[in-house]
Structures are given as C-alpha cells and as structure tokens.
Amino acid sequence: MAIESKSTFIINNKAEDMVKWLSSFGLSPDGGINRLLYSSAWSEAQKALEHKMKNDGLAVHFDSVGNLFGRLEGSDAKADTVLTGSHIDTVADGGRYDGVYGIVASLLAVERLKATYGTPKKPIEVVSLCEEEGSRFPMTFWGSRNITGRYTLKDAKNVTDAKGVPLLSAMREAGFDPAHYQSPMRQDIDCFIELHIEQGIVLERSGHSLGLVSHIVGQRRFTINISGESNHAGTTPMPLRKDAMSIASHLIDYVTTQARNDESDLVATVGKITAQPNTPNVIAGEVEFTLDVRHHEEKHLKQFCDRFHDYIQWTASENQVSISSSQWLNASPVQMDASLMDLSKATAQDNNISFQPLISGAGHDAQVFGTHCPTALLFVPSQQGISHSPKEFTKSEDLENGVDLLTDLLYKLAY
Ligand SMILES: [Zn+2]
C-alpha cells in the first residue's frame, strides 16, 4: 500500500511536468507557445521527444514529413499497431496543452505499461504528429493526412506560408528533404487513440473529468455576396433603396436565429463582414459575409444550409437585388468507433473516472484517422474552456485522470 501511494505520488507530478518541459520549446515572453511547422522551435521539440522516446527504450523513427513515432514492439509479429498520440505544432501564441498533452499522456502510459507488464501482444506506437493546426501554411492535418494516404507531396506543391516560403523548402530546411520522400502511409494501424484537452466549457460546467467523443462535427463554410445599389444617404427615399447592408443584417439575424431555435447541437457563425463603399453617408452597394455551419449529422447540416439558401433566393427577389453564395469548405462529420467508445466507457467506470459523451465542435487529427481505422477521441477539461491562448490550462488532477484512463485502455487493447 505504501509503495503504491509513493509511486502514485511520483507519477502524479509527471504529466504536468512534461507539459511544462515541452512548453519550453517555442515559449514567447507572454507565455504563449509558437511551434509552427518546420520552425526551429518545432524541430527542437521533436528532437527532444525523440531523445525521450529513446531513453524510454522505444524504437524511434521519423517518417518523410516529420511525424515522429516511438514503438514498443509486441510479441505477436503479425499484429497491427495500436497508435496513440496527438500533434506537436501550435497556433501562433497558442497554449501549452493543445496537442502536447496527448503526446505526453501516451508516453507516460506506455512507460507505465512497459514497466509493469513488459512486452505487449500488439505493438504500441506513440506518435507526435507534425502538423494539425494549419497555422503556418494554409493546409491542415499535414501529418495525419500523410499517414492515412490522403496527402502526398503533390498536395503541398504550391503551398507557401505568409512570407512566401514554400512548404517543401521549409520541409527541406527542417531535415526532411522532399527528394527522399517515401509515402508515410500506414496500412498496419489497428486503431488510433487521441487524448486531448476539450478546448470548450462542457466538462467544466458538468463537473465530469472525461469526455468520450462520439462524433466530430462536419463543417460547411460559405461567402455570401449581396449586390445592391450604392446611393446618397440623405436623398434616397427608403422604399427606393437597394441597401445591401440592411439585407445582410436581415440574413445574418435570420440564419443565427434559425440556428438558435434548432433543437439539435447545430451552430452557425457569421464571423467576417465587409461593406462597399463602407462610408457613413452612403448606402452600401455591396456587402459580403462569411457563414460557418457545423453539426454532427450530414443530413441535418444539408437541410439547414438548403433552407437558408432557399431563403436567400426569396430575399433576393423580394428586394430585387442579386445575392450569390459560394461554398469553400465542406468537411463531413466523422463518427468515432462505437466499440472503442464502449471500451473507453467501461475503462472510465473501472477507474472511477466520471465521464460524459460529447460531440467535438472543433477539428482534430482523430477525424482524419476516423475514416481510416477505428478511432477514439477522449477529452479532459479545459479551465473556462479557454484554448489557443497562453491562458489555456488543465488541472494536474485532470491530466492524471486522463493518463490513468489511457494506460488502462491501451492495456486492454494491446496486452
Ligand atoms: Zn489540438
């Protein structure tokens, strides 16, 4: 009993300490983290992790785009790999926990399993994915989409960062010469488990320690353009106006009210708007705004967007203006694996960890793996739901609950 409490004590400090250690790579003076893909801070963090994995006795390798794997070999030579981890890159001035926590928890879990039970039946690999956020280059999931065969070098051919640096040059600079590219695609993945901070406020509000994600939402994004008539603000009578601003505000109110009245978890956001000529004493002739709609069921997403587009047509003819809508993002919802969800639930119960099912409104690498192999996504609480910010924080106790759960889950999957 005494030994057990001592080892618990030592382990209890570990996840927080390791998160702190990794946050030293790319730490800015205001406490934010900058680990953009292929930057020097990114390289240093991946190399530090490589070193740590080697010290832990894992077989380590980088694939051609810079995903880092640490493998604990299994006794069954034919068995597929249980893969666990998350991403090392951050948004500009991001938080300490986003991505990194999943890597840290995976390393700690594998370390514990190896020390307690030795060689597993199935191999377990911890992965530090090279890129998820799309913060440096206008491209997301570069790491997981290479592993799952969705992306190859060709997809990055014309991609440059804000300074005009091509992705392929940045890759070469970081030591991953595109000339030596070999497909990182893996056909031997038994399942993928990603542990992540929630980046939302649901768990904190409910007081639960763990979120079991059933779905990752699908997303549709549009740009809506209203072309009315620019005219004098004083001399044009109200009935004779084709006021793009007034029509835009009506459409924005309509779509967000529809979303608020929707009894499911649908969310709709107008986050950006521009007006022409954008002058106080001139009726706006042209207004453009964006619309972001998310839901976990394709059918519902489609119905909502179709209904709004019907309303747009009606509004255009009522006001005798032209309104166009162009869609520039269409990501389908992804369901997480039901049997892994059941196993996670049973494991949480075994460990007395309070949990609830959740839908993820944010994108994660798990959504890429989710259409490639059985995948589970698990959340620990985020204080005040704050993320992508230096204020991002998760209590040590919550971090440890996640590690406990992941350890037991990996045991059930691989031993
Ligand atoms: Zn993340």
Tab-separated table of C-alpha atoms and ligand atoms in Angstrom:
chain	number	residue	atom	x	y	z
A	1	MET	CA	0.000	0.000	0.000
A	2	ALA	CA	2.790	2.382	0.966
A	3	ILE	CA	4.663	1.581	-2.253
A	4	GLU	CA	1.543	2.137	-4.296
A	5	SER	CA	0.883	5.566	-2.816
A	6	LYS	CA	4.534	6.517	-3.301
A	7	SER	CA	4.513	5.556	-6.974
A	8	THR	CA	1.203	7.384	-7.413
A	9	PHE	CA	2.809	10.438	-5.889
A	10	ILE	CA	5.746	10.340	-8.297
A	11	ILE	CA	3.516	9.732	-11.303
A	12	ASN	CA	1.129	12.472	-10.173
A	13	ASN	CA	3.712	15.126	-10.914
A	14	LYS	CA	4.679	13.780	-14.263
A	15	ALA	CA	2.108	14.872	-16.870
A	16	GLU	CA	2.162	18.457	-15.688
A	17	ASP	CA	5.970	18.459	-15.541
A	18	MET	CA	6.284	17.040	-19.038
A	19	VAL	CA	3.800	19.546	-20.455
A	20	LYS	CA	5.881	22.281	-18.817
A	21	TRP	CA	9.092	20.799	-20.217
A	22	LEU	CA	7.719	20.703	-23.784
A	23	SER	CA	6.319	24.226	-23.486
A	24	SER	CA	9.898	25.485	-23.146
A	25	PHE	CA	10.257	24.879	-26.904
A	26	GLY	CA	8.800	27.956	-28.598
A	27	LEU	CA	7.846	29.825	-25.413
A	28	SER	CA	7.203	33.549	-26.020
A	29	PRO	CA	7.651	36.266	-23.344
A	30	ASP	CA	3.872	36.474	-22.761
A	31	GLY	CA	3.692	32.747	-22.023
A	32	GLY	CA	2.269	31.720	-25.414
A	33	ILE	CA	3.758	28.874	-27.445
A	34	ASN	CA	4.926	29.223	-31.049
A	35	ARG	CA	5.745	25.898	-32.647
A	36	LEU	CA	4.801	26.400	-36.255
A	37	LEU	CA	5.502	23.549	-38.663
A	38	TYR	CA	9.224	23.108	-39.527
A	39	SER	CA	10.285	26.124	-37.426
A	40	SER	CA	13.384	25.797	-35.240
A	41	ALA	CA	11.230	25.504	-32.075
A	42	TRP	CA	9.245	22.742	-33.783
A	43	SER	CA	12.473	20.880	-34.711
A	44	GLU	CA	13.895	21.213	-31.207
A	45	ALA	CA	10.698	19.867	-29.636
A	46	GLN	CA	10.584	16.864	-31.992
A	47	LYS	CA	14.271	16.112	-31.334
A	48	ALA	CA	13.755	16.387	-27.560
A	49	LEU	CA	10.856	13.945	-27.826
A	50	GLU	CA	12.952	11.610	-29.990
A	51	HIS	CA	15.595	11.628	-27.264
A	52	LYS	CA	12.984	10.979	-24.554
A	53	MET	CA	11.469	8.085	-26.525
A	54	LYS	CA	14.912	6.501	-26.991
A	55	ASN	CA	15.574	6.842	-23.254
A	56	ASP	CA	12.262	5.100	-22.601
A	57	GLY	CA	13.506	2.165	-24.678
A	58	LEU	CA	11.223	2.745	-27.655
A	59	ALA	CA	12.299	2.157	-31.265
A	60	VAL	CA	12.190	5.618	-32.812
A	61	HIS	CA	11.735	6.866	-36.332
A	62	PHE	CA	10.617	9.936	-38.281
A	63	ASP	CA	8.591	9.484	-41.452
A	64	SER	CA	9.219	11.585	-44.570
A	65	VAL	CA	7.152	14.592	-43.446
A	66	GLY	CA	8.391	14.694	-39.842
A	67	ASN	CA	5.836	12.671	-37.901
A	68	LEU	CA	7.744	11.070	-35.006
A	69	PHE	CA	6.995	7.516	-33.833
A	70	GLY	CA	8.209	5.664	-30.718
A	71	ARG	CA	7.425	1.954	-30.915
A	72	LEU	CA	7.102	-0.636	-28.182
A	73	GLU	CA	7.360	-3.924	-30.076
A	74	GLY	CA	4.717	-6.591	-29.489
A	75	SER	CA	5.160	-10.353	-29.131
A	76	ASP	CA	2.737	-11.131	-31.978
A	77	ALA	CA	4.725	-10.438	-35.147
A	78	LYS	CA	1.579	-10.354	-37.274
A	79	ALA	CA	-0.408	-7.954	-35.102
A	80	ASP	CA	-1.294	-4.462	-36.294
A	81	THR	CA	-0.180	-1.407	-34.333
A	82	VAL	CA	-2.121	0.351	-31.602
A	83	LEU	CA	-1.325	4.008	-32.313
A	84	THR	CA	-1.730	6.777	-29.753
A	85	GLY	CA	-0.718	10.431	-29.625
A	86	SER	CA	-1.528	13.894	-30.927
A	87	HIS	CA	0.134	16.891	-32.592
A	88	ILE	CA	3.264	18.878	-31.643
A	89	ASP	CA	2.527	22.050	-33.659
A	90	THR	CA	0.671	25.014	-32.172
A	91	VAL	CA	-1.226	28.031	-33.443
A	92	ALA	CA	0.673	31.342	-33.181
A	93	ASP	CA	0.867	32.221	-29.482
A	94	GLY	CA	-1.028	29.068	-28.540
A	95	GLY	CA	-1.385	27.230	-25.251
A	96	ARG	CA	0.774	24.601	-23.521
A	97	TYR	CA	-1.685	21.719	-23.589
A	98	ASP	CA	-3.264	21.622	-27.055
A	99	GLY	CA	-1.776	18.598	-28.824
A	100	VAL	CA	1.177	18.173	-26.481
A	101	TYR	CA	-0.937	16.690	-23.692
A	102	GLY	CA	-1.924	13.750	-25.910
A	103	ILE	CA	1.732	13.000	-26.688
A	104	VAL	CA	2.769	13.321	-23.042
A	105	ALA	CA	-0.080	11.122	-21.806
A	106	SER	CA	0.725	8.459	-24.427
A	107	LEU	CA	4.407	8.401	-23.439
A	108	LEU	CA	3.573	8.135	-19.742
A	109	ALA	CA	1.019	5.395	-20.360
A	110	VAL	CA	3.439	3.330	-22.447
A	111	GLU	CA	6.221	3.878	-19.909
A	112	ARG	CA	3.957	2.564	-17.120
A	113	LEU	CA	2.711	-0.398	-19.130
A	114	LYS	CA	6.221	-1.387	-20.112
A	115	ALA	CA	7.460	-1.146	-16.515
A	116	THR	CA	4.510	-3.088	-15.101
A	117	TYR	CA	3.631	-5.660	-17.763
A	118	GLY	CA	6.616	-5.759	-20.128
A	119	THR	CA	6.122	-6.665	-23.772
A	120	PRO	CA	2.586	-6.268	-25.136
A	121	LYS	CA	0.965	-8.683	-27.615
A	122	LYS	CA	0.319	-5.966	-30.172
A	123	PRO	CA	2.906	-3.270	-30.823
A	124	ILE	CA	2.069	0.144	-29.369
A	125	GLU	CA	3.353	3.315	-31.016
A	126	VAL	CA	3.338	6.821	-29.607
A	127	VAL	CA	3.084	9.411	-32.358
A	128	SER	CA	3.988	13.086	-32.247
A	129	LEU	CA	2.160	14.319	-35.343
A	130	CYS	CA	3.992	17.041	-37.222
A	131	GLU	CA	1.097	19.333	-38.109
A	132	GLU	CA	-2.597	19.743	-37.383
A	133	GLU	CA	-3.433	23.425	-36.964
A	134	GLY	CA	-2.764	24.920	-40.406
A	135	SER	CA	-1.180	27.926	-38.679
A	136	ARG	CA	1.885	28.383	-40.831
A	137	PHE	CA	0.683	27.042	-44.169
A	138	PRO	CA	-2.911	27.212	-45.434
A	139	MET	CA	-3.262	23.455	-45.075
A	140	THR	CA	-4.422	21.424	-42.090
A	141	PHE	CA	-3.668	17.860	-40.916
A	142	TRP	CA	-0.425	17.609	-42.957
A	143	GLY	CA	0.788	14.907	-40.536
A	144	SER	CA	-2.268	12.677	-40.202
A	145	ARG	CA	-3.299	13.084	-43.852
A	146	ASN	CA	0.103	11.769	-44.952
A	147	ILE	CA	-0.154	8.785	-42.597
A	148	THR	CA	-3.630	7.958	-43.887
A	149	GLY	CA	-2.685	8.436	-47.547
A	150	ARG	CA	-4.937	11.497	-48.134
A	151	TYR	CA	-1.979	13.755	-48.866
A	152	THR	CA	1.232	13.231	-50.748
A	153	LEU	CA	3.974	15.702	-51.713
A	154	LYS	CA	1.881	16.794	-54.707
A	155	ASP	CA	-0.706	18.370	-52.412
A	156	ALA	CA	1.949	20.692	-50.964
A	157	LYS	CA	3.483	21.660	-54.278
A	158	ASN	CA	2.122	25.221	-54.487
A	159	VAL	CA	1.634	25.819	-50.789
A	160	THR	CA	3.536	28.756	-49.244
A	161	ASP	CA	3.472	30.490	-45.861
A	162	ALA	CA	2.651	34.208	-45.291
A	163	LYS	CA	6.266	35.143	-46.044
A	164	GLY	CA	6.198	33.245	-49.350
A	165	VAL	CA	8.314	30.316	-48.125
A	166	PRO	CA	7.200	27.143	-49.931
A	167	LEU	CA	6.188	24.272	-47.645
A	168	LEU	CA	8.569	21.961	-49.476
A	169	SER	CA	11.537	24.317	-48.850
A	170	ALA	CA	10.649	24.622	-45.149
A	171	MET	CA	10.459	20.835	-45.030
A	172	ARG	CA	13.942	20.518	-46.579
A	173	GLU	CA	15.337	23.117	-44.139
A	174	ALA	CA	13.982	21.074	-41.223
A	175	GLY	CA	15.839	17.991	-42.466
A	176	PHE	CA	13.053	16.271	-44.399
A	177	ASP	CA	14.246	16.585	-47.990
A	178	PRO	CA	11.283	16.118	-50.361
A	179	ALA	CA	13.729	14.428	-52.778
A	180	HIS	CA	13.859	11.486	-50.358
A	181	TYR	CA	10.102	11.374	-49.746
A	182	GLN	CA	8.661	7.911	-49.225
A	183	SER	CA	4.948	7.591	-48.606
A	184	PRO	CA	4.269	7.851	-44.863
A	185	MET	CA	1.005	5.954	-45.408
A	186	ARG	CA	0.415	3.233	-42.832
A	187	GLN	CA	-1.693	0.165	-43.561
A	188	ASP	CA	-0.836	-1.539	-40.284
A	189	ILE	CA	-2.814	0.581	-37.822
A	190	ASP	CA	-5.119	-1.457	-35.613
A	191	CYS	CA	-6.658	1.655	-34.036
A	192	PHE	CA	-5.833	5.254	-33.136
A	193	ILE	CA	-6.452	6.770	-29.691
A	194	GLU	CA	-6.169	10.533	-29.221
A	195	LEU	CA	-6.362	12.151	-25.794
A	196	HIS	CA	-6.799	15.935	-25.950
A	197	ILE	CA	-7.945	18.905	-23.895
A	198	GLU	CA	-11.589	19.762	-24.525
A	199	GLN	CA	-10.990	23.383	-25.624
A	200	GLY	CA	-14.581	24.005	-24.563
A	201	ILE	CA	-16.535	24.507	-21.365
A	202	VAL	CA	-18.889	21.489	-21.321
A	203	LEU	CA	-16.857	19.280	-18.944
A	204	GLU	CA	-16.068	22.087	-16.537
A	205	ARG	CA	-19.761	23.019	-16.369
A	206	SER	CA	-20.926	19.429	-15.837
A	207	GLY	CA	-18.118	18.628	-13.399
A	208	HIS	CA	-17.131	15.469	-15.298
A	209	SER	CA	-13.468	14.502	-15.611
A	210	LEU	CA	-13.618	12.910	-19.026
A	211	GLY	CA	-15.400	13.431	-22.329
A	212	LEU	CA	-15.941	10.479	-24.662
A	213	VAL	CA	-16.328	11.947	-28.130
A	214	SER	CA	-18.987	10.229	-30.222
A	215	HIS	CA	-18.733	12.499	-33.284
A	216	ILE	CA	-16.583	15.260	-34.686
A	217	VAL	CA	-18.817	17.786	-36.404
A	218	GLY	CA	-18.961	18.377	-40.126
A	219	GLN	CA	-18.397	21.929	-41.313
A	220	ARG	CA	-19.632	23.997	-44.222
A	221	ARG	CA	-18.374	27.465	-44.974
A	222	PHE	CA	-19.793	29.969	-47.446
A	223	THR	CA	-19.176	33.503	-48.627
A	224	ILE	CA	-22.425	35.355	-49.297
A	225	ASN	CA	-22.364	38.418	-51.504
A	226	ILE	CA	-25.221	40.929	-51.717
A	227	SER	CA	-25.100	43.258	-54.644
A	228	GLY	CA	-27.499	46.201	-54.162
A	229	GLU	CA	-27.172	49.852	-55.131
A	230	SER	CA	-24.888	52.479	-53.656
A	231	ASN	CA	-26.640	55.849	-53.276
A	232	HIS	CA	-26.979	59.098	-51.292
A	233	ALA	CA	-27.919	58.532	-47.619
A	234	GLY	CA	-29.972	61.740	-47.496
A	235	THR	CA	-31.792	61.949	-50.822
A	236	THR	CA	-32.778	58.316	-51.494
A	237	PRO	CA	-36.243	57.537	-50.039
A	238	MET	CA	-36.424	54.319	-48.009
A	239	PRO	CA	-38.812	52.436	-50.354
A	240	LEU	CA	-36.499	53.047	-53.330
A	241	ARG	CA	-33.337	51.677	-51.771
A	242	LYS	CA	-31.406	48.524	-52.572
A	243	ASP	CA	-29.489	48.595	-49.304
A	244	ALA	CA	-27.041	45.700	-49.170
A	245	MET	CA	-26.204	46.383	-45.508
A	246	SER	CA	-29.804	46.205	-44.367
A	247	ILE	CA	-30.390	42.993	-46.334
A	248	ALA	CA	-27.174	41.446	-44.960
A	249	SER	CA	-28.166	42.245	-41.392
A	250	HIS	CA	-31.562	40.675	-42.000
A	251	LEU	CA	-29.981	37.492	-43.413
A	252	ILE	CA	-27.485	37.290	-40.547
A	253	ASP	CA	-30.250	37.669	-37.993
A	254	TYR	CA	-32.348	35.074	-39.817
A	255	VAL	CA	-29.611	32.414	-40.007
A	256	THR	CA	-28.408	32.809	-36.420
A	257	THR	CA	-31.994	32.821	-35.087
A	258	GLN	CA	-32.724	29.643	-37.065
A	259	ALA	CA	-29.626	28.051	-35.519
A	260	ARG	CA	-30.620	29.178	-32.017
A	261	ASN	CA	-34.095	27.689	-32.490
A	262	ASP	CA	-32.671	24.457	-33.859
A	263	GLU	CA	-33.229	21.818	-31.195
A	264	SER	CA	-30.076	19.877	-32.058
A	265	ASP	CA	-26.500	20.987	-31.446
A	266	LEU	CA	-26.181	22.921	-34.692
A	267	VAL	CA	-24.067	26.085	-34.591
A	268	ALA	CA	-23.935	28.880	-37.195
A	269	THR	CA	-21.495	31.778	-37.162
A	270	VAL	CA	-21.067	34.907	-39.258
A	271	GLY	CA	-17.571	35.951	-38.291
A	272	LYS	CA	-16.498	38.264	-41.070
A	273	ILE	CA	-18.212	41.045	-42.985
A	274	THR	CA	-17.086	43.695	-45.470
A	275	ALA	CA	-19.096	46.545	-46.994
A	276	GLN	CA	-18.603	48.775	-50.026
A	277	PRO	CA	-18.020	51.678	-50.110
A	278	ASN	CA	-18.016	51.473	-46.268
A	279	THR	CA	-18.799	55.144	-45.780
A	280	PRO	CA	-21.150	56.672	-43.148
A	281	ASN	CA	-23.242	58.769	-45.550
A	282	VAL	CA	-23.532	56.333	-48.453
A	283	ILE	CA	-25.939	53.398	-48.759
A	284	ALA	CA	-23.837	50.227	-49.010
A	285	GLY	CA	-23.979	48.877	-52.546
A	286	GLU	CA	-22.216	45.655	-51.785
A	287	VAL	CA	-21.830	43.529	-48.653
A	288	GLU	CA	-20.042	40.237	-48.283
A	289	PHE	CA	-20.144	37.996	-45.210
A	290	THR	CA	-18.987	34.515	-44.279
A	291	LEU	CA	-21.115	31.749	-42.812
A	292	ASP	CA	-19.746	28.768	-40.858
A	293	VAL	CA	-22.249	25.974	-40.053
A	294	ARG	CA	-21.408	22.859	-38.011
A	295	HIS	CA	-23.316	19.756	-36.996
A	296	HIS	CA	-22.512	16.098	-36.400
A	297	GLU	CA	-25.093	14.731	-38.886
A	298	GLU	CA	-24.640	15.267	-42.612
A	299	LYS	CA	-28.383	15.208	-43.258
A	300	HIS	CA	-29.140	17.897	-40.727
A	301	LEU	CA	-26.268	20.054	-41.957
A	302	LYS	CA	-27.578	19.795	-45.517
A	303	GLN	CA	-31.187	20.563	-44.545
A	304	PHE	CA	-30.182	23.649	-42.594
A	305	CYS	CA	-27.950	25.017	-45.366
A	306	ASP	CA	-30.519	24.241	-48.086
A	307	ARG	CA	-33.236	26.039	-46.143
A	308	PHE	CA	-31.031	29.101	-45.743
A	309	HIS	CA	-30.213	29.125	-49.442
A	310	ASP	CA	-33.923	28.983	-50.309
A	311	TYR	CA	-34.412	31.965	-48.023
A	312	ILE	CA	-31.547	33.796	-49.765
A	313	GLN	CA	-33.283	33.336	-53.126
A	314	TRP	CA	-36.586	34.574	-51.742
A	315	THR	CA	-34.859	37.605	-50.134
A	316	ALA	CA	-33.102	38.451	-53.397
A	317	SER	CA	-36.323	38.509	-55.381
A	318	GLU	CA	-38.255	40.376	-52.644
A	319	ASN	CA	-35.630	43.127	-52.601
A	320	GLN	CA	-34.743	42.984	-56.297
A	321	VAL	CA	-31.039	42.567	-55.619
A	322	SER	CA	-28.645	39.841	-56.574
A	323	ILE	CA	-27.329	37.564	-53.835
A	324	SER	CA	-24.751	34.894	-54.513
A	325	SER	CA	-23.353	32.219	-52.226
A	326	SER	CA	-20.162	30.273	-52.780
A	327	GLN	CA	-19.163	27.314	-50.674
A	328	TRP	CA	-15.427	26.996	-49.942
A	329	LEU	CA	-15.333	24.301	-47.272
A	330	ASN	CA	-17.268	21.084	-46.974
A	331	ALA	CA	-15.995	18.663	-44.328
A	332	SER	CA	-18.207	15.707	-43.471
A	333	PRO	CA	-18.944	14.757	-39.863
A	334	VAL	CA	-16.919	11.802	-38.595
A	335	GLN	CA	-18.228	9.247	-36.153
A	336	MET	CA	-15.780	7.759	-33.684
A	337	ASP	CA	-15.636	3.972	-33.358
A	338	ALA	CA	-18.580	2.671	-31.303
A	339	SER	CA	-16.798	-0.320	-29.772
A	340	LEU	CA	-13.803	1.804	-28.741
A	341	MET	CA	-16.295	4.224	-27.215
A	342	ASP	CA	-17.861	1.365	-25.208
A	343	LEU	CA	-14.433	0.172	-24.103
A	344	SER	CA	-13.460	3.723	-23.046
A	345	LYS	CA	-16.699	3.969	-21.091
A	346	ALA	CA	-16.079	0.676	-19.280
A	347	THR	CA	-12.486	1.727	-18.583
A	348	ALA	CA	-13.624	5.048	-17.101
A	349	GLN	CA	-16.078	3.145	-14.875
A	350	ASP	CA	-13.324	0.708	-13.794
A	351	ASN	CA	-11.135	3.659	-12.829
A	352	ASN	CA	-13.916	5.636	-11.086
A	353	ILE	CA	-13.459	8.498	-13.515
A	354	SER	CA	-16.686	10.449	-14.110
A	355	PHE	CA	-17.429	10.876	-17.797
A	356	GLN	CA	-19.982	12.001	-20.343
A	357	PRO	CA	-20.427	11.572	-24.087
A	358	LEU	CA	-19.558	14.660	-26.114
A	359	ILE	CA	-19.606	15.978	-29.643
A	360	SER	CA	-16.462	17.781	-30.716
A	361	GLY	CA	-17.198	21.107	-32.398
A	362	ALA	CA	-13.516	21.514	-33.261
A	363	GLY	CA	-11.434	19.552	-35.746
A	364	HIS	CA	-8.837	17.018	-34.576
A	365	ASP	CA	-6.419	14.515	-36.118
A	366	ALA	CA	-8.879	11.871	-34.881
A	367	GLN	CA	-11.283	12.932	-37.646
A	368	VAL	CA	-8.661	12.076	-40.278
A	369	PHE	CA	-7.854	8.719	-38.678
A	370	GLY	CA	-11.576	8.144	-38.083
A	371	THR	CA	-12.181	7.317	-41.739
A	372	HIS	CA	-9.005	5.184	-41.976
A	373	CYS	CA	-9.106	2.956	-38.879
A	374	PRO	CA	-11.148	2.524	-35.674
A	375	THR	CA	-10.532	5.721	-33.723
A	376	ALA	CA	-11.303	7.099	-30.268
A	377	LEU	CA	-11.086	10.732	-29.135
A	378	LEU	CA	-11.074	11.484	-25.402
A	379	PHE	CA	-11.192	14.884	-23.701
A	380	VAL	CA	-10.045	16.195	-20.340
A	381	PRO	CA	-11.493	19.515	-19.059
A	382	SER	CA	-10.129	22.921	-20.105
A	383	GLN	CA	-10.330	25.647	-17.462
A	384	GLN	CA	-13.029	28.125	-18.532
A	385	GLY	CA	-12.973	26.434	-21.913
A	386	ILE	CA	-10.073	28.672	-22.985
A	387	SER	CA	-7.768	27.363	-25.700
A	388	HIS	CA	-5.421	28.621	-28.447
A	389	SER	CA	-4.288	31.132	-25.834
A	390	PRO	CA	-1.472	31.472	-23.291
A	391	LYS	CA	-4.289	31.192	-20.688
A	392	GLU	CA	-5.014	27.579	-21.692
A	393	PHE	CA	-4.959	25.454	-18.514
A	394	THR	CA	-5.939	21.996	-17.283
A	395	LYS	CA	-5.589	20.955	-13.634
A	396	SER	CA	-2.928	18.381	-12.812
A	397	GLU	CA	-5.588	16.067	-11.359
A	398	ASP	CA	-7.477	16.080	-14.674
A	399	LEU	CA	-4.273	15.447	-16.634
A	400	GLU	CA	-3.554	12.428	-14.424
A	401	ASN	CA	-7.067	11.029	-14.740
A	402	GLY	CA	-6.562	11.076	-18.499
A	403	VAL	CA	-3.223	9.274	-18.225
A	404	ASP	CA	-4.780	6.636	-15.932
A	405	LEU	CA	-7.584	6.036	-18.373
A	406	LEU	CA	-5.308	5.890	-21.406
A	407	THR	CA	-2.954	3.460	-19.631
A	408	ASP	CA	-5.769	1.057	-18.857
A	409	LEU	CA	-7.331	1.448	-22.303
A	410	LEU	CA	-4.010	0.679	-24.035
A	411	TYR	CA	-3.575	-2.317	-21.753
A	412	LYS	CA	-6.964	-3.685	-22.830
A	413	LEU	CA	-6.187	-3.048	-26.487
A	414	ALA	CA	-2.605	-4.303	-26.718
A	415	TYR	CA	-1.896	-6.815	-23.902
B	1	ZN	ZN	-5.174	20.197	-30.935
